[in-house]
Coordinates of C-alpha atoms in Angstrom, one line a residue:
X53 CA 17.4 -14.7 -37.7
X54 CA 19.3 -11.7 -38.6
X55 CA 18.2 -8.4 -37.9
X56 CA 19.3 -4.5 -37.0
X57 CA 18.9 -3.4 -32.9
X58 CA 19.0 0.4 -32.6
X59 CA 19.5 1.1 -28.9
X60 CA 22.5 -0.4 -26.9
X61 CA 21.6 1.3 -23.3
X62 CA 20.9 -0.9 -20.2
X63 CA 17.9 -3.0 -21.7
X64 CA 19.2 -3.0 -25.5
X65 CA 22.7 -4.3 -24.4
X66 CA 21.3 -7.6 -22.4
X67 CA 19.2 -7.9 -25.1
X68 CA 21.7 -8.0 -28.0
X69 CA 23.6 -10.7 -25.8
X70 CA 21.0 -13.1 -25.7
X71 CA 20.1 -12.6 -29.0
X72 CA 24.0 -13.7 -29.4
X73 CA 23.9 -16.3 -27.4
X74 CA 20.4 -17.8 -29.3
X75 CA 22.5 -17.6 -32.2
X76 CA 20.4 -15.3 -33.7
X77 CA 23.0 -12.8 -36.3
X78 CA 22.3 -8.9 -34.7
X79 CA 23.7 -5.4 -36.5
X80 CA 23.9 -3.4 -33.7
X81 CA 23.5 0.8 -33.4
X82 CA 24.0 3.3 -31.0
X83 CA 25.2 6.7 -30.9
X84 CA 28.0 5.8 -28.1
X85 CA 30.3 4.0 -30.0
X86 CA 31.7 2.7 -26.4
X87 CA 28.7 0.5 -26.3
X88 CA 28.9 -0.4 -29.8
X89 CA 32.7 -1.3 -29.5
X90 CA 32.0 -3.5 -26.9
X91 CA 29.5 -5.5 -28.2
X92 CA 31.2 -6.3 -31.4
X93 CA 33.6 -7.7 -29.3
X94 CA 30.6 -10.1 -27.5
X95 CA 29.9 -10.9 -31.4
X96 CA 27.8 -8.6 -32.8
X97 CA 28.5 -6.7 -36.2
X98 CA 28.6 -3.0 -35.5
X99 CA 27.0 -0.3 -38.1
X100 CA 28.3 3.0 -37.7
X101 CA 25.2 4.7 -38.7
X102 CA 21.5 3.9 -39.6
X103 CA 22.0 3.6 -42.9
X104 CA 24.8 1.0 -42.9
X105 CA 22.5 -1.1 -40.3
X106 CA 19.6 -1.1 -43.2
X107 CA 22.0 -1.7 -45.8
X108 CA 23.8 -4.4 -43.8
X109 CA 20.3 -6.7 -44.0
X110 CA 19.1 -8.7 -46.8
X111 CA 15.4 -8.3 -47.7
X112 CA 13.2 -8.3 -45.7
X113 CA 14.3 -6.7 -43.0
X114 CA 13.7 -7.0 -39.3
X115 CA 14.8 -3.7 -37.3
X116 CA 14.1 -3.8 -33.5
X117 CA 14.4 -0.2 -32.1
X118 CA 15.5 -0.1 -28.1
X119 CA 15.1 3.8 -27.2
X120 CA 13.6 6.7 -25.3
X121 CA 10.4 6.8 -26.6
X122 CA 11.2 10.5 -26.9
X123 CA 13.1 9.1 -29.7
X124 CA 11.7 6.8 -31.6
X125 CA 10.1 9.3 -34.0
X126 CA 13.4 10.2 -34.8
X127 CA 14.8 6.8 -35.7
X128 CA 11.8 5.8 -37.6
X129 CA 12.0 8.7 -39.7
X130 CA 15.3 8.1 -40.5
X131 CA 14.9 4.5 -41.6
X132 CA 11.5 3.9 -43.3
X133 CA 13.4 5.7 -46.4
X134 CA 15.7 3.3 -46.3
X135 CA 13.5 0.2 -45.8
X136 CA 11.3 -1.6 -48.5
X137 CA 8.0 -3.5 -48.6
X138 CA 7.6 -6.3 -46.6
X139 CA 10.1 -5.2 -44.0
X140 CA 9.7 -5.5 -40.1
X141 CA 10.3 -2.2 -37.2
X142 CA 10.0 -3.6 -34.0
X143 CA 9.5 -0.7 -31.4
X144 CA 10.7 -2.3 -28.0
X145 CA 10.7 0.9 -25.9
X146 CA 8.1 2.1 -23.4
X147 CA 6.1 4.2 -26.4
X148 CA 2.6 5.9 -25.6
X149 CA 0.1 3.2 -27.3
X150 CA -1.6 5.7 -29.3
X151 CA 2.4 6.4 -31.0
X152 CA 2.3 3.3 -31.9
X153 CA -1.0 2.8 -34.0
X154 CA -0.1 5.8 -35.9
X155 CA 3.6 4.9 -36.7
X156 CA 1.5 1.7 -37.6
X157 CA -0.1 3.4 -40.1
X158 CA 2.5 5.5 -41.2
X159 CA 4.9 2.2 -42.2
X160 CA 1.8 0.9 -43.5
X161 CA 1.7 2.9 -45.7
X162 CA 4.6 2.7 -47.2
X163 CA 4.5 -1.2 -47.4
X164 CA 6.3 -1.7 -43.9
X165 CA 5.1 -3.6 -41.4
X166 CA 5.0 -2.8 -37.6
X167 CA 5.1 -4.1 -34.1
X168 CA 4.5 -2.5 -30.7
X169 CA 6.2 -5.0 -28.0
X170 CA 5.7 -4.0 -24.3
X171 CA 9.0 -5.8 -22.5
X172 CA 8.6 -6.3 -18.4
X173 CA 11.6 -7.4 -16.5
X174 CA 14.6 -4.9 -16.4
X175 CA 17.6 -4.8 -17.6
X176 CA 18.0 -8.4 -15.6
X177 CA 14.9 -9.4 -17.5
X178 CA 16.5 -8.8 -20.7
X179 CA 19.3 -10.7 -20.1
X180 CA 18.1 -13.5 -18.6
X181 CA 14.7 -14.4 -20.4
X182 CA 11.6 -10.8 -20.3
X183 CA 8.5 -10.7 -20.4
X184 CA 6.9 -9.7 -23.7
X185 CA 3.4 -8.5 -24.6
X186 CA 3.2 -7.6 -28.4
X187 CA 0.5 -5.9 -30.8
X188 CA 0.4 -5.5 -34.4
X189 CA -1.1 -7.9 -37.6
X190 CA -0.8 -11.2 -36.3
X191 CA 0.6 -12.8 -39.2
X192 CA 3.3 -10.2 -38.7
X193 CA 4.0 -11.6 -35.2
X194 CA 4.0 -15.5 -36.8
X195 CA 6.6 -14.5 -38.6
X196 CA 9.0 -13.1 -35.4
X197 CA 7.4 -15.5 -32.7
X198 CA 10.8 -17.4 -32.9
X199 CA 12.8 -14.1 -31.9
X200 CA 10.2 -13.2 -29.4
X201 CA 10.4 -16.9 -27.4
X202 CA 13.9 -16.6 -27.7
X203 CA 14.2 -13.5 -25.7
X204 CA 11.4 -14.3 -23.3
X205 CA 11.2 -16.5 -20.3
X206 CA 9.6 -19.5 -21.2
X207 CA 5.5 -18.9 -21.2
X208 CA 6.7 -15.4 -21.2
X209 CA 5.1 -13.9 -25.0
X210 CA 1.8 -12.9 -25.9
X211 CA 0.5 -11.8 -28.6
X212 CA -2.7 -9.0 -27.6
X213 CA -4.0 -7.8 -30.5
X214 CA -3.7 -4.9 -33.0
X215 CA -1.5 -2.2 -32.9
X216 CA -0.6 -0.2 -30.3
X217 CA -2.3 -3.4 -27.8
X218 CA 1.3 -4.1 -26.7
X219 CA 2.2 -1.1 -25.4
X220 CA -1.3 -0.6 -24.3
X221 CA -1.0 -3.9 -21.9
X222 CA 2.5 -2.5 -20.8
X223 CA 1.4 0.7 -19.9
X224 CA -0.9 -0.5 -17.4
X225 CA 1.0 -2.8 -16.3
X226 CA 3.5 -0.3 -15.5
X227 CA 0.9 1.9 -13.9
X228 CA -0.4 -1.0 -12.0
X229 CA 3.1 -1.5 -10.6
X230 CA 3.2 2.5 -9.3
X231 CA 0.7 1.4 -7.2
X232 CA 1.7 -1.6 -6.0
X233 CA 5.3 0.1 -5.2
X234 CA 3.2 2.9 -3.3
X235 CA 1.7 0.0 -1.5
X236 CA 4.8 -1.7 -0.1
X237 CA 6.2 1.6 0.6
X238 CA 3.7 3.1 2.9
X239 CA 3.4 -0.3 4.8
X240 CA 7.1 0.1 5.3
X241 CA 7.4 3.2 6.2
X242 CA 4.5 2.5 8.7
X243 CA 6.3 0.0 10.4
X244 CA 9.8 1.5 10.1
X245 CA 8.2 4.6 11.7
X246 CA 6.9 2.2 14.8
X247 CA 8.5 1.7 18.3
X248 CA 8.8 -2.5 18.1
X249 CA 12.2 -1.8 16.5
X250 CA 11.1 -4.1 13.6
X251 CA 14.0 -5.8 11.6
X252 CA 12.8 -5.2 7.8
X253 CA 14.7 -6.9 5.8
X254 CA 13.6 -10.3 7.8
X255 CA 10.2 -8.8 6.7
X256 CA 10.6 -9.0 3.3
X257 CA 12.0 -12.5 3.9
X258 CA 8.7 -13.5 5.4
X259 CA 6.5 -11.9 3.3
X260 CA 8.2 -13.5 0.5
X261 CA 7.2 -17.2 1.9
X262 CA 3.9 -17.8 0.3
X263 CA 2.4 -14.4 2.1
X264 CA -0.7 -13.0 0.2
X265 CA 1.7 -10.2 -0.7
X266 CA 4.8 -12.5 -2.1
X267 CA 6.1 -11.0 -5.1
X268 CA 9.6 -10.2 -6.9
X269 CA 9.1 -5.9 -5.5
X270 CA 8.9 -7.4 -2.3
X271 CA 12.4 -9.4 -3.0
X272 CA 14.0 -6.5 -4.8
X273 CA 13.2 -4.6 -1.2
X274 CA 14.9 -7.1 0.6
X275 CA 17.8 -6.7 -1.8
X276 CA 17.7 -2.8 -1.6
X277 CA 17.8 -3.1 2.5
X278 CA 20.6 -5.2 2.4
X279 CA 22.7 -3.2 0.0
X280 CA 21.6 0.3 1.2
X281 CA 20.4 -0.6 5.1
X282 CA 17.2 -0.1 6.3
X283 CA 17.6 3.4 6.7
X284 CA 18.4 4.2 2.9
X285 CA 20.6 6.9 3.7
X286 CA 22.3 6.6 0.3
X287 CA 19.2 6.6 -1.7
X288 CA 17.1 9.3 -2.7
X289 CA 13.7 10.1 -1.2
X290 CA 12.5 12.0 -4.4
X291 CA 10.7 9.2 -6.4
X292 CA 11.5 9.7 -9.6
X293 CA 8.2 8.7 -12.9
X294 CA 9.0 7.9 -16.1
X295 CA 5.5 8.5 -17.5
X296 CA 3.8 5.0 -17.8
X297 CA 1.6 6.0 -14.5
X298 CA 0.4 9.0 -15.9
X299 CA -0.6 7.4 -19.1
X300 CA -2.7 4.8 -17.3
X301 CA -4.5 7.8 -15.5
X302 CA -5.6 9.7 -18.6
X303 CA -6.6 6.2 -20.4
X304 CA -8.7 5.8 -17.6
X305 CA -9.9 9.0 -17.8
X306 CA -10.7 8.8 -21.4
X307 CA -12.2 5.1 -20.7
X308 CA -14.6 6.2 -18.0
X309 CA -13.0 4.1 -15.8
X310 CA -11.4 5.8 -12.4
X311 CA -7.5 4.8 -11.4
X312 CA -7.4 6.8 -7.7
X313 CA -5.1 4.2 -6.5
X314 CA -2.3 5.0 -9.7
X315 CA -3.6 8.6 -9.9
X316 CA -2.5 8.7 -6.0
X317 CA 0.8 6.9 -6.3
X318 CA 1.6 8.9 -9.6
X319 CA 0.6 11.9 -7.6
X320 CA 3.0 10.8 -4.7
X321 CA 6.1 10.8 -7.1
X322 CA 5.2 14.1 -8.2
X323 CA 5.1 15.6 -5.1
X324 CA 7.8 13.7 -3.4
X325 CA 10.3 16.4 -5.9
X326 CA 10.2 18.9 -3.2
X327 CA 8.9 16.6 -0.2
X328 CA 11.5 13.9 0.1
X329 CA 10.4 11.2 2.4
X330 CA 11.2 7.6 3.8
X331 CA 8.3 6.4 1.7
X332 CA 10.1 8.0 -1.2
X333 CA 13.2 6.1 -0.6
X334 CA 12.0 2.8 -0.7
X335 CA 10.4 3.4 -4.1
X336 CA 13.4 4.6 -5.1
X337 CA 15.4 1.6 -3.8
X338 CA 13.4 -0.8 -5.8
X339 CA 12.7 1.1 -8.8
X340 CA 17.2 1.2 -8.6
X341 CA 16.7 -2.5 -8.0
X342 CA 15.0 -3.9 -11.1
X343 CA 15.4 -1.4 -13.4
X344 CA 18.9 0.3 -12.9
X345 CA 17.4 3.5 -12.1
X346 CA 19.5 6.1 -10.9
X347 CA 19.8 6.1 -6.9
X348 CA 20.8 10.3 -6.0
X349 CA 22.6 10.1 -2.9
X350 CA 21.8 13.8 -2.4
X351 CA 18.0 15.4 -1.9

């Protein structure tokens, strides 16, 4: 397939390079022509603005947008003038569900079709095969399932529902995994604390050998205590949110249905800006892990 990527940061870039090495043709954007540079060279045709990227497609078009959701609004604005009936915005980012029916609509309504795809895995993940939970018409998705099993680890698409179910599913899941993180970080930070002079990082070995707990944030703490030391002197203790958690809370709120376990670990983060901890560093330390997230050496 050919299509226009907007968004070269850490999960755009490993995405555009599978997408190369699938074969698949990709115009690639992004406002730091550094990124965009470089990726040519890996074999992707550059666009210098939004409007060459459109103009660089044959109809229809398939655009996949890879940014803040802060500024997807932004991009889509800027394109659906340019776009026709019958062609294709992906929105790959981490967007509030309820963003995403109404941009639905919005396209719609101008003949352009939409897709919300929730993407788990990191920028590692994007690289080497995601996970991908997508919402939108369904014989909108038939048409990119290809693209979508192409970046995905095998088993690893879905297709949930209408709009706005993709980044519905991925919002939870993301709030699901602030409590899980909250989890493995207060158990540590328990044992770290206790006078057996515990080696963790042969914990998270263990625990990682068909344990009830064995998962990859168990691994990626094991990873962190190896690159950082158990201490995690280098790593901040102020865990940082990105807003997924929250989200989760008030959809639970508006559902009826109480979250005290995400409310708490989302509370946690919140807190933990002026009340560095131990327990804070180890959330950082993963969250640096799989997702690239920034590790401040200073509190």
């Amino acid at each position: 397939m050919k299509l226009g990527y907007i968004g070269l940061g850490k999960m755009g870039f490993n995405m555009v390079e599978r997408l190369l090495e699938k074969d698949h043709l990709v115009v690639a954007f992004d406002r730091n022509i550094h990124v965009v540079k470089e990726i040519k060279n890996n074999g992707a045709q550059a666009a210098d603005s939004l409007a060459s990227l459109v103009d660089s497609l044959s109809q229809p078009r398939l655009v996949w947008i890879m940014v803040p959701y802060q500024a997807v609004d932004s991009v889509v604005s800027e394109i659906a003038p340019l776009l026709t009936k019958g062609d294709v915005v992906i929105d790959g980012g981490n967007s509030p569900y309820k963003e995403s029916i109404r941009r639905a609509q919005e396209l719609e309504a101008r003949g352009i079709d939409f897709l919300d795809a929730g993407v788990s895995g990191g920028p590692a993940g994007a690289r080497s095969g995601a996970c991908i939970m997508v919402g939108g018409k369904k014989e909108v998705y038939q048409k990119c399932e290809a693209l979508f099993q192409d970046l995905a680890v095998p088993g690893g698409v879905a297709y949930l529902g209408r709009s706005g179910a993709g980044h519905f599913v991925k919002m939870v899941h993301n709030g699901i995994e602030y409590g899980m993180m909250q989890a493995l970080a207060e158990g540590f930070a328990i044992m770290k604390a206790s006078d057996l002079k515990l080696d963790l990082a042969k914990i998270t070995d263990i625990y990682n050998h068909q344990s009830v707990i064995e998962s990859r944030l168990v691994g990626w703490l094991k990873s962190a205590f190896l690159q950082y030391g158990e201490d995690l002197k280098e790593v901040s203790g102020s865990a940082a949110q990105s807003g997924e958690g929250l989200w989760t809370v008030e959809a639970g709120k508006e559902l009826g249905i109480p979250a005290p376990v995400i409310e708490a670990a989302l509370e946690f983060r919140i807190t933990s800006q002026q009340s560095p901890s131990y327990t804070g560093k180890l959330i950082s330390a993963m969250r640096n892990q799989f997702g690239g997230h920034e590790v401040k050496v200073k509190e």
